[in-house]
GROMACS .gro file of C-alpha atoms in nm:
model
  465
    1MET     CA    1  23.721  -2.028   8.117
    2LYS     CA    2  23.540  -2.198   7.832
    3ASN     CA    3  23.357  -1.876   7.742
    4GLN     CA    4  23.680  -1.679   7.756
    5TYR     CA    5  23.843  -1.937   7.528
    6LEU     CA    6  23.557  -1.908   7.278
    7LEU     CA    7  23.575  -1.529   7.286
    8GLY     CA    8  23.946  -1.552   7.222
    9VAL     CA    9  23.892  -1.781   6.924
   10VAL     CA   10  23.624  -1.548   6.782
   11ALA     CA   11  23.855  -1.249   6.822
   12MET     CA   12  24.140  -1.431   6.649
   13MET     CA   13  23.910  -1.533   6.364
   14PHE     CA   14  23.794  -1.171   6.325
   15VAL     CA   15  24.154  -1.049   6.306
   16PHE     CA   16  24.234  -1.326   6.059
   17LEU     CA   17  23.938  -1.240   5.836
   18GLN     CA   18  24.033  -0.875   5.839
   19SER     CA   19  24.388  -0.962   5.736
   20VAL     CA   20  24.262  -1.185   5.453
   21CYS     CA   21  23.977  -0.969   5.330
   22GLY     CA   22  24.142  -0.636   5.402
   23GLN     CA   23  24.002  -0.325   5.567
   24ALA     CA   24  23.821  -0.068   5.356
   25LYS     CA   25  24.057   0.227   5.356
   26TYR     CA   26  23.878   0.378   5.056
   27VAL     CA   27  23.497   0.371   5.045
   28PHE     CA   28  23.278   0.463   4.747
   29PHE     CA   29  22.909   0.476   4.838
   30PHE     CA   30  22.688   0.528   4.532
   31ILE     CA   31  22.318   0.606   4.576
   32GLY     CA   32  22.090   0.606   4.273
   33ASP     CA   33  21.800   0.818   4.393
   34GLY     CA   34  21.478   0.648   4.281
   35MET     CA   35  21.672   0.360   4.123
   36GLY     CA   36  21.462   0.053   4.187
   37ILE     CA   37  21.538  -0.291   4.050
   38ASN     CA   38  21.332  -0.226   3.736
   39GLN     CA   39  21.516   0.100   3.662
   40VAL     CA   40  21.831  -0.115   3.643
   41ASN     CA   41  21.646  -0.388   3.455
   42ILE     CA   42  21.513  -0.165   3.177
   43THR     CA   43  21.852   0.002   3.135
   44GLU     CA   44  22.013  -0.334   3.068
   45ALA     CA   45  21.726  -0.432   2.838
   46TYR     CA   46  21.776  -0.104   2.651
   47LEU     CA   47  22.150  -0.161   2.612
   48SER     CA   48  22.082  -0.514   2.488
   49SER     CA   49  21.832  -0.386   2.232
   50LEU     CA   50  22.093  -0.148   2.089
   51LYS     CA   51  22.306  -0.456   2.014
   52GLY     CA   52  22.011  -0.631   1.854
   53GLU     CA   53  22.009  -0.882   2.137
   54ARG     CA   54  21.785  -0.975   2.426
   55GLY     CA   55  21.902  -0.967   2.787
   56SER     CA   56  22.278  -0.992   2.728
   57ALA     CA   57  22.411  -0.645   2.806
   58SER     CA   58  22.508  -0.560   3.161
   59LEU     CA   59  22.592  -0.249   3.350
   60LEU     CA   60  22.920  -0.267   3.538
   61MET     CA   61  22.741  -0.245   3.872
   62THR     CA   62  22.539  -0.561   3.804
   63ARG     CA   63  22.859  -0.755   3.731
   64PHE     CA   64  22.989  -0.698   4.083
   65PRO     CA   65  23.030  -1.022   4.281
   66VAL     CA   66  22.766  -0.931   4.539
   67ALA     CA   67  22.408  -0.840   4.448
   68SER     CA   68  22.101  -0.840   4.670
   69MET     CA   69  21.793  -0.634   4.755
   70VAL     CA   70  21.703  -0.377   5.017
   71ALA     CA   71  21.382  -0.272   5.197
   72THR     CA   72  21.331   0.104   5.227
   73PHE     CA   73  21.034   0.182   5.458
   74SER     CA   74  21.073   0.474   5.700
   75ALA     CA   75  20.992   0.500   6.071
   76ASN     CA   76  20.644   0.638   6.006
   77ALA     CA   77  20.553   0.521   5.655
   78ASP     CA   78  20.564   0.214   5.432
   79VAL     CA   79  20.671   0.441   5.146
   80THR     CA   80  20.971   0.650   5.238
   81ASP     CA   81  21.080   0.990   5.117
   82SER     CA   82  21.441   1.078   5.034
   83ALA     CA   83  21.501   1.253   5.368
   84ALA     CA   84  21.413   0.950   5.579
   85SER     CA   85  21.579   0.701   5.346
   86GLY     CA   86  21.886   0.922   5.310
   87THR     CA   87  21.909   0.941   5.688
   88ALA     CA   88  21.877   0.562   5.713
   89LEU     CA   89  22.156   0.515   5.459
   90ALA     CA   90  22.372   0.778   5.625
   91THR     CA   91  22.322   0.685   5.992
   92GLY     CA   92  22.184   0.332   6.016
   93THR     CA   93  21.873   0.460   6.197
   94LYS     CA   94  21.512   0.484   6.077
   95THR     CA   95  21.345   0.823   6.100
   96ASN     CA   96  21.026   0.995   5.990
   97ASN     CA   97  20.965   1.121   5.640
   98GLY     CA   98  21.096   1.474   5.602
   99TYR     CA   99  21.359   1.449   5.876
  100ILE     CA  100  21.728   1.504   5.798
  101GLY     CA  101  21.995   1.351   6.021
  102VAL     CA  102  21.773   1.327   6.330
  103ASP     CA  103  21.569   1.043   6.478
  104PRO     CA  104  21.188   1.047   6.521
  105GLU     CA  105  21.234   1.237   6.851
  106LEU     CA  106  21.451   1.493   6.667
  107LYS     CA  107  21.768   1.377   6.842
  108ARG     CA  108  22.083   1.435   6.639
  109LEU     CA  109  22.224   1.127   6.463
  110GLU     CA  110  22.587   1.084   6.369
  111SER     CA  111  22.635   0.986   6.006
  112ILE     CA  112  22.884   0.745   5.859
  113ALA     CA  113  23.051   1.043   5.693
  114GLU     CA  114  23.091   1.219   6.027
  115LYS     CA  115  23.233   0.901   6.180
  116ALA     CA  116  23.478   0.871   5.890
  117LYS     CA  117  23.591   1.228   5.945
  118LYS     CA  118  23.648   1.159   6.314
  119ALA     CA  119  23.851   0.853   6.215
  120GLY     CA  120  24.085   1.078   6.020
  121LYS     CA  121  23.950   1.002   5.675
  122ARG     CA  122  23.886   1.264   5.412
  123VAL     CA  123  23.520   1.294   5.322
  124GLY     CA  124  23.336   1.383   5.002
  125ILE     CA  125  22.960   1.429   4.953
  126THR     CA  126  22.837   1.470   4.595
  127SER     CA  127  22.524   1.463   4.380
  128THR     CA  128  22.384   1.559   4.042
  129VAL     CA  129  22.121   1.770   4.222
  130PRO     CA  130  22.175   2.053   4.475
  131VAL     CA  131  22.418   1.961   4.751
  132ASN     CA  132  22.167   2.055   5.021
  133HIS     CA  133  21.896   1.833   4.872
  134ALA     CA  134  21.764   1.553   5.093
  135THR     CA  135  21.998   1.262   5.021
  136PRO     CA  136  22.335   1.442   5.031
  137ALA     CA  137  22.210   1.656   5.320
  138ALA     CA  138  22.149   1.346   5.533
  139PHE     CA  139  22.524   1.283   5.550
  140TYR     CA  140  22.605   1.616   5.717
  141GLY     CA  141  22.275   1.792   5.800
  142HIS     CA  142  22.061   1.776   6.114
  143GLN     CA  143  21.725   1.945   6.064
  144LYS     CA  144  21.357   1.871   6.131
  145ARG     CA  145  21.252   1.959   5.774
  146ARG     CA  146  21.420   1.863   5.449
  147ASN     CA  147  21.332   2.201   5.297
  148MET     CA  148  21.526   2.400   5.557
  149TYR     CA  149  21.779   2.460   5.282
  150TYR     CA  150  21.969   2.751   5.429
  151GLU     CA  151  21.998   2.579   5.767
  152ILE     CA  152  22.123   2.266   5.590
  153ALA     CA  153  22.375   2.475   5.396
  154ARG     CA  154  22.501   2.607   5.730
  155ASP     CA  155  22.537   2.246   5.846
  156LEU     CA  156  22.751   2.189   5.539
  157LEU     CA  157  22.995   2.452   5.664
  158LEU     CA  158  22.996   2.307   6.016
  159SER     CA  159  23.077   1.960   5.883
  160ASP     CA  160  23.420   2.072   5.762
  161PHE     CA  161  23.412   1.792   5.504
  162ASP     CA  162  23.678   1.806   5.236
  163PHE     CA  163  23.488   1.786   4.908
  164PHE     CA  164  23.137   1.872   4.797
  165ALA     CA  165  22.998   1.865   4.443
  166GLY     CA  166  22.662   1.906   4.277
  167ALA     CA  167  22.417   2.149   4.123
  168GLY     CA  168  22.478   2.443   4.356
  169LEU     CA  169  22.264   2.511   4.663
  170TYR     CA  170  21.889   2.567   4.707
  171ASN     CA  171  21.748   2.892   4.854
  172ARG     CA  172  22.084   3.016   4.964
  173ASP     CA  173  21.964   3.340   5.130
  174ILE     CA  174  21.630   3.253   5.295
  175LEU     CA  175  21.570   3.076   5.626
  176TYR     CA  176  21.289   2.828   5.676
  177ASP     CA  177  21.088   3.107   5.843
  178LYS     CA  178  21.148   3.328   5.532
  179THR     CA  179  21.390   3.560   5.714
  180LYS     CA  180  21.648   3.707   5.477
  181VAL     CA  181  22.004   3.611   5.563
  182PRO     CA  182  22.348   3.664   5.407
  183ASP     CA  183  22.436   3.479   5.087
  184ILE     CA  184  22.584   3.139   5.176
  185TYR     CA  185  22.850   3.138   4.904
  186PRO     CA  186  23.081   3.402   5.059
  187GLN     CA  187  23.049   3.206   5.385
  188ILE     CA  188  23.160   2.891   5.203
  189GLU     CA  189  23.467   3.071   5.070
  190GLN     CA  190  23.539   3.222   5.413
  191ALA     CA  191  23.533   2.868   5.553
  192GLY     CA  192  23.826   2.784   5.324
  193TYR     CA  193  23.649   2.619   5.033
  194THR     CA  194  23.754   2.680   4.675
  195ILE     CA  195  23.438   2.708   4.465
  196SER     CA  196  23.501   2.552   4.122
  197LYS     CA  197  23.248   2.629   3.850
  198GLY     CA  198  23.275   2.331   3.620
  199TYR     CA  199  23.528   2.050   3.576
  200ASP     CA  200  23.774   2.258   3.374
  201ASP     CA  201  23.777   2.525   3.644
  202PHE     CA  202  23.842   2.255   3.904
  203LYS     CA  203  24.140   2.117   3.711
  204ALA     CA  204  24.282   2.464   3.650
  205ASN     CA  205  24.232   2.627   3.990
  206ALA     CA  206  24.168   2.373   4.267
  207GLY     CA  207  24.490   2.173   4.247
  208LYS     CA  208  24.625   2.293   4.582
  209SER     CA  209  24.292   2.341   4.760
  210LYS     CA  210  24.233   2.143   5.077
  211LYS     CA  211  23.857   2.195   5.062
  212VAL     CA  212  23.648   2.219   4.744
  213LEU     CA  213  23.291   2.286   4.636
  214LEU     CA  214  23.249   2.186   4.270
  215VAL     CA  215  22.933   2.307   4.094
  216GLN     CA  216  22.795   2.313   3.744
  217LYS     CA  217  22.933   2.598   3.532
  218ASN     CA  218  22.670   2.877   3.518
  219TRP     CA  219  22.444   2.657   3.727
  220GLU     CA  220  22.218   2.946   3.827
  221GLU     CA  221  22.130   3.007   3.462
  222THR     CA  222  22.097   2.641   3.364
  223GLY     CA  223  21.901   2.533   3.672
  224GLY     CA  224  22.171   2.291   3.778
  225ILE     CA  225  22.328   1.990   3.611
  226PRO     CA  226  22.111   1.903   3.309
  227TYR     CA  227  21.982   1.553   3.249
  228ALA     CA  228  22.236   1.331   3.076
  229ILE     CA  229  22.008   1.310   2.771
  230ASP     CA  230  22.018   1.692   2.736
  231ARG     CA  231  22.381   1.763   2.824
  232THR     CA  232  22.642   1.946   2.621
  233ASP     CA  233  23.020   1.917   2.652
  234GLU     CA  234  23.009   2.218   2.887
  235ASP     CA  235  22.800   2.035   3.147
  236LEU     CA  236  22.926   1.854   3.454
  237THR     CA  237  22.881   1.476   3.477
  238LEU     CA  238  22.885   1.235   3.770
  239LYS     CA  239  23.189   1.072   3.610
  240GLN     CA  240  23.377   1.403   3.624
  241ILE     CA  241  23.258   1.460   3.980
  242THR     CA  242  23.398   1.117   4.073
  243GLU     CA  243  23.730   1.192   3.905
  244ALA     CA  244  23.754   1.529   4.078
  245ALA     CA  245  23.665   1.379   4.415
  246ILE     CA  246  23.933   1.110   4.389
  247ASP     CA  247  24.186   1.377   4.292
  248ALA     CA  248  24.093   1.601   4.586
  249LEU     CA  249  24.057   1.327   4.848
  250THR     CA  250  24.377   1.135   4.770
  251ARG     CA  251  24.605   1.439   4.750
  252ASP     CA  252  24.871   1.405   5.025
  253ASN     CA  253  24.646   1.159   5.206
  254LYS     CA  254  24.763   0.829   5.355
  255LYS     CA  255  24.458   0.764   5.574
  256GLY     CA  256  24.194   0.700   5.308
  257PHE     CA  257  23.854   0.849   5.233
  258PHE     CA  258  23.477   0.809   5.243
  259LEU     CA  259  23.298   0.930   4.929
  260MET     CA  260  22.922   0.937   4.874
  261LEU     CA  261  22.806   0.990   4.515
  262GLU     CA  262  22.438   1.035   4.432
  263GLY     CA  263  22.279   0.995   4.091
  264GLY     CA  264  22.006   1.233   4.201
  265ARG     CA  265  21.827   1.296   3.874
  266ILE     CA  266  21.724   0.933   3.822
  267ASP     CA  267  21.452   1.016   4.073
  268TRP     CA  268  21.356   1.345   3.909
  269ALA     CA  269  21.309   1.177   3.571
  270ALA     CA  270  21.114   0.891   3.728
  271HIS     CA  271  20.877   1.136   3.900
  272GLY     CA  272  20.798   1.251   3.547
  273ASN     CA  273  20.768   0.888   3.424
  274ASP     CA  274  21.024   0.971   3.155
  275ALA     CA  275  21.178   0.631   3.078
  276ALA     CA  276  21.439   0.735   2.821
  277THR     CA  277  21.568   1.005   3.055
  278VAL     CA  278  21.578   0.760   3.348
  279ILE     CA  279  21.784   0.516   3.144
  280LYS     CA  280  22.041   0.779   3.047
  281GLU     CA  281  22.072   0.881   3.415
  282VAL     CA  282  22.137   0.520   3.522
  283ILE     CA  283  22.401   0.488   3.249
  284ASP     CA  284  22.552   0.816   3.367
  285MET     CA  285  22.586   0.675   3.718
  286ASP     CA  286  22.732   0.351   3.588
  287ASP     CA  287  22.995   0.555   3.402
  288ALA     CA  288  23.091   0.705   3.738
  289VAL     CA  289  23.105   0.356   3.890
  290LYS     CA  290  23.359   0.268   3.620
  291VAL     CA  291  23.588   0.543   3.751
  292ALA     CA  292  23.560   0.403   4.103
  293TYR     CA  293  23.624   0.052   3.969
  294GLU     CA  294  23.947   0.163   3.801
  295PHE     CA  295  24.056   0.299   4.139
  296TYR     CA  296  23.954  -0.032   4.302
  297LYS     CA  297  24.172  -0.229   4.059
  298LYS     CA  298  24.474  -0.033   4.182
  299HIS     CA  299  24.383  -0.086   4.550
  300PRO     CA  300  24.175  -0.409   4.555
  301LYS     CA  301  24.247  -0.506   4.915
  302GLU     CA  302  24.174  -0.160   5.054
  303THR     CA  303  23.875  -0.041   4.850
  304LEU     CA  304  23.503  -0.103   4.896
  305ILE     CA  305  23.241   0.004   4.642
  306VAL     CA  306  22.875  -0.017   4.746
  307ILE     CA  307  22.586   0.083   4.519
  308THR     CA  308  22.224   0.108   4.625
  309ALA     CA  309  21.918   0.336   4.610
  310ASP     CA  310  21.719   0.530   4.865
  311HIS     CA  311  21.384   0.412   4.722
  312GLU     CA  312  21.212   0.329   4.395
  313THR     CA  313  21.027   0.603   4.209
  314GLY     CA  314  20.739   0.565   3.966
  315GLY     CA  315  20.630   0.204   4.023
  316LEU     CA  316  20.797   0.114   3.694
  317THR     CA  317  20.680  -0.198   3.511
  318ALA     CA  318  20.935  -0.349   3.277
  319GLY     CA  319  20.718  -0.458   2.988
  320ARG     CA  320  20.345  -0.501   2.934
  321GLY     CA  321  20.291  -0.829   2.758
  322GLY     CA  322  20.617  -0.771   2.576
  323MET     CA  323  20.871  -0.496   2.539
  324ASN     CA  324  20.980  -0.267   2.258
  325ILE     CA  325  21.234  -0.070   2.454
  326GLY     CA  326  21.471  -0.006   2.164
  327VAL     CA  327  21.250   0.277   2.040
  328LEU     CA  328  21.372   0.489   2.332
  329GLN     CA  329  21.700   0.544   2.147
  330TYR     CA  330  21.518   0.790   1.921
  331GLN     CA  331  21.412   1.017   2.208
  332LYS     CA  332  21.676   1.291   2.204
  333THR     CA  333  21.554   1.518   2.484
  334SER     CA  334  21.395   1.491   2.824
  335GLN     CA  335  21.030   1.588   2.854
  336ASP     CA  336  21.152   1.900   3.040
  337LYS     CA  337  21.371   2.002   2.747
  338LEU     CA  338  21.092   1.921   2.503
  339THR     CA  339  20.875   2.168   2.694
  340GLU     CA  340  21.144   2.432   2.637
  341ARG     CA  341  21.156   2.347   2.266
  342ILE     CA  342  20.776   2.374   2.237
  343ASN     CA  343  20.784   2.715   2.408
  344GLU     CA  344  21.062   2.829   2.173
  345LEU     CA  345  20.857   2.711   1.874
  346TYR     CA  346  20.554   2.905   2.000
  347ALA     CA  347  20.764   3.219   2.044
  348SER     CA  348  20.933   3.190   1.704
  349LYS     CA  349  20.593   3.154   1.534
  350LYS     CA  350  20.447   3.439   1.742
  351GLY     CA  351  20.175   3.206   1.861
  352ASN     CA  352  20.071   3.087   1.516
  353VAL     CA  353  20.187   2.725   1.535
  354ALA     CA  354  20.058   2.474   1.281
  355TRP     CA  355  20.023   2.098   1.333
  356ASP     CA  356  20.298   2.037   1.075
  357ASP     CA  357  20.534   2.253   1.286
  358VAL     CA  358  20.463   2.031   1.586
  359LYS     CA  359  20.506   1.714   1.382
  360ASN     CA  360  20.847   1.829   1.261
  361LEU     CA  361  20.955   1.904   1.618
  362LEU     CA  362  20.838   1.564   1.739
  363ILE     CA  363  21.016   1.391   1.450
  364GLU     CA  364  21.338   1.569   1.550
  365THR     CA  365  21.315   1.518   1.927
  366MET     CA  366  21.120   1.191   1.966
  367GLY     CA  367  21.168   1.014   1.634
  368PHE     CA  368  20.792   0.981   1.585
  369TRP     CA  369  20.665   0.872   1.242
  370GLU     CA  370  21.016   0.833   1.095
  371ASN     CA  371  21.172   0.586   1.345
  372VAL     CA  372  20.903   0.529   1.606
  373PRO     CA  373  20.572   0.390   1.475
  374VAL     CA  374  20.280   0.616   1.564
  375SER     CA  375  19.937   0.455   1.546
  376TRP     CA  376  19.617   0.644   1.476
  377LYS     CA  377  19.538   0.624   1.850
  378HIS     CA  378  19.875   0.773   1.943
  379GLU     CA  379  19.856   1.046   1.680
  380LYS     CA  380  19.514   1.142   1.813
  381ILE     CA  381  19.661   1.180   2.165
  382LEU     CA  382  19.927   1.415   2.029
  383ARG     CA  383  19.690   1.604   1.799
  384ASP     CA  384  19.436   1.653   2.081
  385ALA     CA  385  19.708   1.798   2.305
  386PHE     CA  386  19.807   2.035   2.025
  387GLU     CA  387  19.447   2.144   1.971
  388GLU     CA  388  19.394   2.204   2.343
  389THR     CA  389  19.709   2.413   2.385
  390LEU     CA  390  19.904   2.563   2.095
  391ALA     CA  391  19.612   2.583   1.854
  392LYS     CA  392  19.406   2.774   2.112
  393LYS     CA  393  19.710   2.967   2.242
  394ARG     CA  394  19.662   2.812   2.584
  395ASP     CA  395  19.937   2.699   2.822
  396ILE     CA  396  19.818   2.385   3.003
  397LYS     CA  397  20.072   2.231   3.238
  398ASP     CA  398  20.133   1.871   3.340
  399HIS     CA  399  20.267   1.871   3.697
  400ASN     CA  400  20.511   1.635   3.865
  401LEU     CA  401  20.721   1.683   4.176
  402TYR     CA  402  21.012   1.854   4.001
  403ALA     CA  403  20.870   2.004   3.684
  404ASP     CA  404  20.572   2.169   3.522
  405ASN     CA  405  20.577   2.047   3.165
  406SER     CA  406  20.362   2.140   2.871
  407LEU     CA  407  20.069   1.909   2.810
  408LEU     CA  408  20.203   1.827   2.465
  409ALA     CA  409  20.545   1.724   2.601
  410ALA     CA  410  20.379   1.507   2.863
  411LYS     CA  411  20.162   1.337   2.602
  412ALA     CA  412  20.463   1.279   2.377
  413LYS     CA  413  20.636   1.103   2.667
  414GLN     CA  414  20.318   0.902   2.732
  415VAL     CA  415  20.308   0.787   2.371
  416MET     CA  416  20.677   0.688   2.385
  417ASN     CA  417  20.617   0.482   2.701
  418ASP     CA  418  20.320   0.315   2.534
  419VAL     CA  419  20.513   0.227   2.219
  420ALA     CA  420  20.800   0.093   2.432
  421LYS     CA  421  20.544  -0.106   2.638
  422LEU     CA  422  20.658   0.035   2.971
  423GLY     CA  423  20.418   0.109   3.255
  424TRP     CA  424  20.423   0.346   3.552
  425SER     CA  425  20.188   0.311   3.848
  426THR     CA  426  20.265   0.642   4.020
  427GLY     CA  427  20.437   0.977   3.987
  428SER     CA  428  20.572   0.936   4.338
  429HIS     CA  429  20.776   0.682   4.535
  430SER     CA  430  20.686   0.317   4.586
  431ALA     CA  431  20.768   0.056   4.849
  432ASP     CA  432  20.943  -0.169   4.597
  433PHE     CA  433  21.275  -0.326   4.686
  434VAL     CA  434  21.589  -0.156   4.559
  435PRO     CA  435  21.916  -0.327   4.464
  436VAL     CA  436  22.250  -0.332   4.641
  437PHE     CA  437  22.575  -0.421   4.465
  438ALA     CA  438  22.918  -0.449   4.626
  439ILE     CA  439  23.279  -0.530   4.548
  440GLY     CA  440  23.598  -0.510   4.749
  441ALA     CA  441  23.703  -0.521   5.113
  442GLY     CA  442  23.401  -0.628   5.315
  443GLN     CA  443  23.184  -0.724   5.019
  444GLU     CA  444  23.073  -1.040   5.200
  445LEU     CA  445  22.877  -0.822   5.446
  446PHE     CA  446  22.622  -0.742   5.173
  447MET     CA  447  22.538  -1.100   5.067
  448ARG     CA  448  22.176  -1.111   5.186
  449LYS     CA  449  21.848  -0.925   5.173
  450MET     CA  450  21.888  -0.619   5.396
  451ASP     CA  451  21.714  -0.325   5.547
  452ASN     CA  452  21.853   0.009   5.432
  453THR     CA  453  21.986   0.074   5.784
  454ASP     CA  454  22.213  -0.232   5.750
  455ILE     CA  455  22.413  -0.078   5.468
  456PRO     CA  456  22.596   0.199   5.660
  457LYS     CA  457  22.644  -0.036   5.955
  458ASN     CA  458  22.815  -0.286   5.728
  459ILE     CA  459  23.027  -0.017   5.563
  460MET     CA  460  23.140   0.095   5.909
  461LYS     CA  461  23.232  -0.265   5.992
  462ALA     CA  462  23.431  -0.296   5.672
  463ALA     CA  463  23.607   0.037   5.725
  464ASN     CA  464  23.637   0.011   6.106
  465TYR     CA  465  23.499   0.361   6.171
   0.00000   0.00000   0.00000
């Protein structure tokens, strides 16, 4: 009898807490791919420097009432990849690196998004990289290899989720075994999805659509959504994706939604150790968080916003005996875009590029000499790269996971990091902790150091999936 009484009291307390704190009818789950604690730290330091201050500026996400840290190891490695960490964040279960939506024995795992769909919620999965890339794929895909892109795209169709957005789809007509198969896009349309090419197209033509795939306008020509530092007004942003998702998921919907939003290119920039580009990607994600926060203010008792990362990328060190991070404001392009500009310069000069031509380009794109002090040592690094490549009409590449950049562009980025006094220990992932921030219904569930598998479990508790 005593045990039954205690169970009754616990049950009553649970009901009471739910009534006070509210149930998460609307869930925003932001994932900054590669966004470790120092990626957030240097972004805030950068914003402070623009104000001529030290340590005062804050991103919106860091002002949320709950902030803690998360461990990210996978089932078979201390340093996770995005497939295993994405699966952990999507399902609450550890798996091996490279696996998507399955456990180490390749048994299918049900994701939080799939549970939300079963609970009658509308579901959106979005990213600034291809929608069948590892992290977004983990919320609907179930494959033994993260690069089974066509098979994952087929899983997208089977999910029947309501809204997808990102930089198109990888390898849309080739199976993992290289067998040619039909183009996936007509299949997406046959499954009832309206494909919107850009935010303006979405607003003009997807107003009555029950299912939507939003992609970058002319994404096949541009290679996807450009880095925030390189974008034009024509390019899609994570903020616009968030606005479009809210529009699509709340239309004639009284049951609520689950929405995952990935800032995927933070990771890509960090693989290239490109600090200025990383910072602009973190700011881009925080701008999307602001959209979610405005929604939260209208539905504070029913909305939960959670922000975390799948892993840290680059082993970023915030300062080396000091910091001069304000110089990054003068970098106007990513190292990838700088490579394009160098190639265009070479073509326009028909291979006869002078050092003064290179200096003028670096003044324009990196602010060197005019706004960013360049020591003799740094100028020698740049001049040596010029002599080894353009002067000898040789194309030497600097490789990272997502780009092959010109040696000169890579050295320019290296000089900028050195002037800013930022360090990188790797071009890959690290085992560093990542942050978690939360606000809204169920925020108290995130008030401790956690494993990444705890996050979806706590979201499911808050939302009662």
